[in-house]
GROMACS .gro file of C-alpha atoms in nm:
model
  204
    1MET     CA    1   1.744   1.026   0.494
    2GLY     CA    2   2.071   1.040   0.686
    3ARG     CA    3   2.272   0.722   0.726
    4ARG     CA    4   2.332   0.490   0.433
    5ILE     CA    5   2.087   0.202   0.422
    6HIS     CA    6   2.084  -0.129   0.232
    7ILE     CA    7   1.773  -0.238   0.042
    8VAL     CA    8   1.690  -0.563  -0.137
    9ILE     CA    9   1.413  -0.572  -0.398
   10ALA     CA   10   1.280  -0.928  -0.443
   11GLU     CA   11   1.054  -0.948  -0.749
   12PRO     CA   12   1.054  -1.201  -1.039
   13SER     CA   13   0.930  -0.947  -1.295
   14VAL     CA   14   1.223  -0.760  -1.446
   15ILE     CA   15   0.996  -0.475  -1.560
   16ILE     CA   16   0.845  -0.420  -1.214
   17ARG     CA   17   1.178  -0.465  -1.038
   18SER     CA   18   1.357  -0.225  -1.273
   19GLY     CA   19   1.076   0.029  -1.246
   20LEU     CA   20   1.091   0.036  -0.866
   21LEU     CA   21   1.470   0.050  -0.878
   22ALA     CA   22   1.452   0.354  -1.108
   23VAL     CA   23   1.207   0.528  -0.873
   24LEU     CA   24   1.424   0.462  -0.568
   25LYS     CA   25   1.739   0.581  -0.744
   26GLY     CA   26   1.553   0.896  -0.846
   27ILE     CA   27   1.487   0.991  -0.482
   28GLN     CA   28   1.772   1.235  -0.418
   29SER     CA   29   1.748   1.220  -0.042
   30LEU     CA   30   1.768   0.839  -0.037
   31ASN     CA   31   2.118   0.733   0.065
   32ALA     CA   32   2.105   0.363  -0.018
   33ASP     CA   33   2.270   0.062  -0.174
   34ILE     CA   34   2.006  -0.138  -0.362
   35ALA     CA   35   2.033  -0.502  -0.467
   36GLU     CA   36   1.792  -0.702  -0.685
   37VAL     CA   37   1.677  -1.060  -0.632
   38GLY     CA   38   1.478  -1.225  -0.909
   39SER     CA   39   1.395  -1.556  -0.739
   40VAL     CA   40   1.202  -1.578  -0.413
   41SER     CA   41   1.339  -1.929  -0.352
   42ALA     CA   42   1.690  -1.781  -0.337
   43LEU     CA   43   1.581  -1.505  -0.102
   44PRO     CA   44   1.718  -1.641   0.231
   45THR     CA   45   2.058  -1.699   0.071
   46GLN     CA   46   2.063  -1.352  -0.086
   47LEU     CA   47   1.956  -1.190   0.240
   48ARG     CA   48   2.247  -1.357   0.419
   49LYS     CA   49   2.472  -1.223   0.146
   50TYR     CA   50   2.350  -0.861   0.141
   51ARG     CA   51   2.234  -0.823   0.506
   52PRO     CA   52   1.989  -0.545   0.410
   53ASP     CA   53   1.811  -0.305   0.642
   54ILE     CA   54   1.494  -0.329   0.433
   55LEU     CA   55   1.345  -0.598   0.210
   56ILE     CA   56   1.082  -0.506  -0.052
   57VAL     CA   57   0.880  -0.806  -0.174
   58ASN     CA   58   0.545  -0.881  -0.336
   59PRO     CA   59   0.343  -1.088  -0.081
   60THR     CA   60   0.175  -1.288  -0.359
   61GLN     CA   61   0.516  -1.412  -0.479
   62LEU     CA   62   0.613  -1.575  -0.149
   63GLY     CA   63   0.401  -1.883  -0.215
   64ALA     CA   64   0.456  -2.140   0.061
   65PHE     CA   65   0.717  -1.921   0.226
   66SER     CA   66   0.619  -1.708   0.525
   67LEU     CA   67   0.792  -1.390   0.635
   68ALA     CA   68   0.884  -1.554   0.964
   69GLN     CA   69   1.043  -1.847   0.779
   70ILE     CA   70   1.241  -1.621   0.546
   71LYS     CA   71   1.367  -1.409   0.836
   72SER     CA   72   1.459  -1.722   1.033
   73GLU     CA   73   1.647  -1.888   0.745
   74ALA     CA   74   1.832  -1.563   0.673
   75GLY     CA   75   1.916  -1.521   1.042
   76MET     CA   76   1.759  -1.174   1.039
   77PRO     CA   77   1.462  -1.173   1.280
   78GLY     CA   78   1.461  -0.792   1.297
   79LEU     CA   79   1.454  -0.738   0.920
   80ARG     CA   80   1.205  -0.469   0.816
   81VAL     CA   81   0.989  -0.573   0.522
   82ILE     CA   82   0.784  -0.362   0.283
   83ALA     CA   83   0.504  -0.523   0.081
   84LEU     CA   84   0.501  -0.435  -0.290
   85LEU     CA   85   0.132  -0.436  -0.385
   86LEU     CA   86   0.030  -0.501  -0.745
   87SER     CA   87  -0.325  -0.593  -0.641
   88LEU     CA   88  -0.540  -0.596  -0.329
   89VAL     CA   89  -0.399  -0.816  -0.051
   90ASN     CA   90  -0.578  -0.957   0.253
   91THR     CA   91  -0.538  -0.721   0.549
   92ASP     CA   92  -0.430  -1.007   0.778
   93ILE     CA   93  -0.137  -1.075   0.546
   94LEU     CA   94  -0.052  -0.707   0.507
   95ASN     CA   95  -0.041  -0.661   0.885
   96GLN     CA   96   0.272  -0.881   0.892
   97TYR     CA   97   0.463  -0.615   0.698
   98ASP     CA   98   0.621  -0.295   0.828
   99GLU     CA   99   0.492  -0.087   0.537
  100HIS     CA  100   0.359  -0.124   0.185
  101PHE     CA  101   0.416   0.030  -0.157
  102SER     CA  102   0.145   0.035  -0.423
  103VAL     CA  103   0.226   0.047  -0.794
  104ASN     CA  104   0.019   0.367  -0.794
  105ASP     CA  105   0.234   0.540  -0.530
  106SER     CA  106   0.418   0.854  -0.634
  107PRO     CA  107   0.795   0.886  -0.576
  108GLU     CA  108   0.721   1.136  -0.299
  109THR     CA  109   0.489   0.889  -0.125
  110ILE     CA  110   0.752   0.615  -0.151
  111ARG     CA  111   1.014   0.853  -0.013
  112THR     CA  112   0.789   0.940   0.282
  113LYS     CA  113   0.714   0.576   0.360
  114LEU     CA  114   1.081   0.479   0.339
  115SER     CA  115   1.170   0.767   0.567
  116GLY     CA  116   0.916   0.639   0.818
  117ILE     CA  117   1.071   0.293   0.812
  118VAL     CA  118   1.427   0.423   0.843
  119HIS     CA  119   1.336   0.646   1.136
  120GLY     CA  120   1.126   0.381   1.304
  121ASN     CA  121   0.786   0.543   1.264
  122ASP     CA  122   0.473   0.335   1.306
  123ARG     CA  123   0.343   0.219   0.969
  124LYS     CA  124  -0.009   0.335   1.052
  125GLU     CA  125   0.113   0.691   1.102
  126VAL     CA  126   0.241   0.719   0.745
  127ARG     CA  127  -0.087   0.744   0.558
  128GLN     CA  128  -0.133   0.903   0.221
  129GLU     CA  129  -0.365   1.196   0.184
  130LEU     CA  130  -0.681   1.130  -0.015
  131SER     CA  131  -0.741   1.341  -0.323
  132ALA     CA  132  -1.057   1.550  -0.354
  133ARG     CA  133  -1.190   1.301  -0.609
  134GLU     CA  134  -1.128   1.007  -0.377
  135LYS     CA  135  -1.313   1.182  -0.093
  136GLU     CA  136  -1.600   1.246  -0.331
  137ILE     CA  137  -1.612   0.878  -0.426
  138ILE     CA  138  -1.607   0.768  -0.061
  139GLY     CA  139  -1.910   0.988  -0.003
  140CYS     CA  140  -2.090   0.819  -0.290
  141VAL     CA  141  -1.996   0.470  -0.175
  142VAL     CA  142  -2.119   0.513   0.182
  143ARG     CA  143  -2.444   0.658   0.049
  144GLY     CA  144  -2.503   0.321  -0.115
  145MET     CA  145  -2.426   0.406  -0.477
  146THR     CA  146  -2.294   0.142  -0.715
  147ASN     CA  147  -1.978   0.186  -0.923
  148LYS     CA  148  -2.195   0.242  -1.230
  149GLN     CA  149  -2.403   0.510  -1.057
  150ILE     CA  150  -2.090   0.686  -0.931
  151ALA     CA  151  -1.935   0.673  -1.278
  152GLU     CA  152  -2.246   0.830  -1.434
  153LEU     CA  153  -2.264   1.100  -1.165
  154LEU     CA  154  -1.897   1.198  -1.201
  155CYS     CA  155  -1.882   1.147  -1.580
  156LEU     CA  156  -1.609   0.882  -1.546
  157SER     CA  157  -1.578   0.522  -1.660
  158THR     CA  158  -1.666   0.235  -1.428
  159HIS     CA  159  -1.307   0.113  -1.461
  160THR     CA  160  -1.179   0.451  -1.335
  161ILE     CA  161  -1.411   0.433  -1.034
  162MET     CA  162  -1.286   0.082  -0.952
  163THR     CA  163  -0.926   0.204  -0.976
  164HIS     CA  164  -1.002   0.493  -0.741
  165ARG     CA  165  -1.165   0.252  -0.494
  166ARG     CA  166  -0.858   0.025  -0.499
  167ASN     CA  167  -0.638   0.328  -0.433
  168ILE     CA  168  -0.863   0.436  -0.146
  169ALA     CA  169  -0.845   0.089   0.010
  170ASN     CA  170  -0.466   0.087  -0.022
  171LYS     CA  171  -0.426   0.435   0.124
  172LEU     CA  172  -0.661   0.389   0.419
  173GLN     CA  173  -0.616   0.015   0.470
  174ILE     CA  174  -0.993  -0.009   0.506
  175HIS     CA  175  -1.146  -0.301   0.319
  176SER     CA  176  -1.507  -0.305   0.443
  177SER     CA  177  -1.809  -0.084   0.382
  178ALA     CA  178  -1.865  -0.047   0.756
  179GLY     CA  179  -1.508   0.072   0.810
  180LEU     CA  180  -1.534   0.315   0.520
  181THR     CA  181  -1.862   0.451   0.657
  182ILE     CA  182  -1.706   0.516   0.998
  183TYR     CA  183  -1.408   0.686   0.831
  184ALA     CA  184  -1.641   0.906   0.623
  185ILE     CA  185  -1.842   1.014   0.929
  186VAL     CA  186  -1.539   1.082   1.148
  187ASN     CA  187  -1.373   1.286   0.874
  188LYS     CA  188  -1.697   1.471   0.792
  189LEU     CA  189  -1.715   1.347   0.433
  190VAL     CA  190  -2.087   1.272   0.480
  191GLU     CA  191  -2.365   1.353   0.720
  192ILE     CA  192  -2.520   1.072   0.923
  193ASN     CA  193  -2.860   1.161   0.777
  194ASP     CA  194  -2.724   1.098   0.426
  195ILE     CA  195  -2.639   0.743   0.526
  196LYS     CA  196  -2.976   0.691   0.698
  197ASP     CA  197  -3.154   0.814   0.387
  198ALA     CA  198  -2.953   0.573   0.173
  199VAL     CA  199  -3.042   0.281   0.402
  200LEU     CA  200  -3.411   0.374   0.403
  201SER     CA  201  -3.420   0.405   0.025
  202ASP     CA  202  -3.267   0.058  -0.006
  203GLU     CA  203  -3.533  -0.087   0.224
  204THR     CA  204  -3.830   0.066   0.039
   0.00000   0.00000   0.00000
């Protein structure tokens, strides 16, 4: 990724923090110094100490702290921040971040997203590709099928379908049925008539 960058991982869980650290260190093209912070309350102080280019933090761990407050207290208004997602997070909150990592992201996806941050790319331009299975599930969802119906059709468990749907939401940053329907139509995952038929069948 070119120049050497400085990263701080702020996460109370040693297991999660160590896992992400191992992934980052395994990215050969990543030229970085990485520091760990286990307490969010100590974050402003640690940021002043390390002066990182990038902060990685779980939004749900910030509590009463806001990103603006942390940046202000650290004296780093231009700090780039990546959200570490362990669960679904409100889109309004996520929009405050420069990028996000999911616990389901592959090392290659993390490398690509980091590269986008380092080179100043717009977060929305660094989207993960959907798998064939995920596209199939989107088609089922916008046709009005329930998780149970999709699971039976694809011979998968309901839990697996729910996991796929969380991954889809994280990849596309679409958290509404209407938004998913528009995405499916634009990307030719379904025909408009399929959706009309689903609506009519629900009404009868």
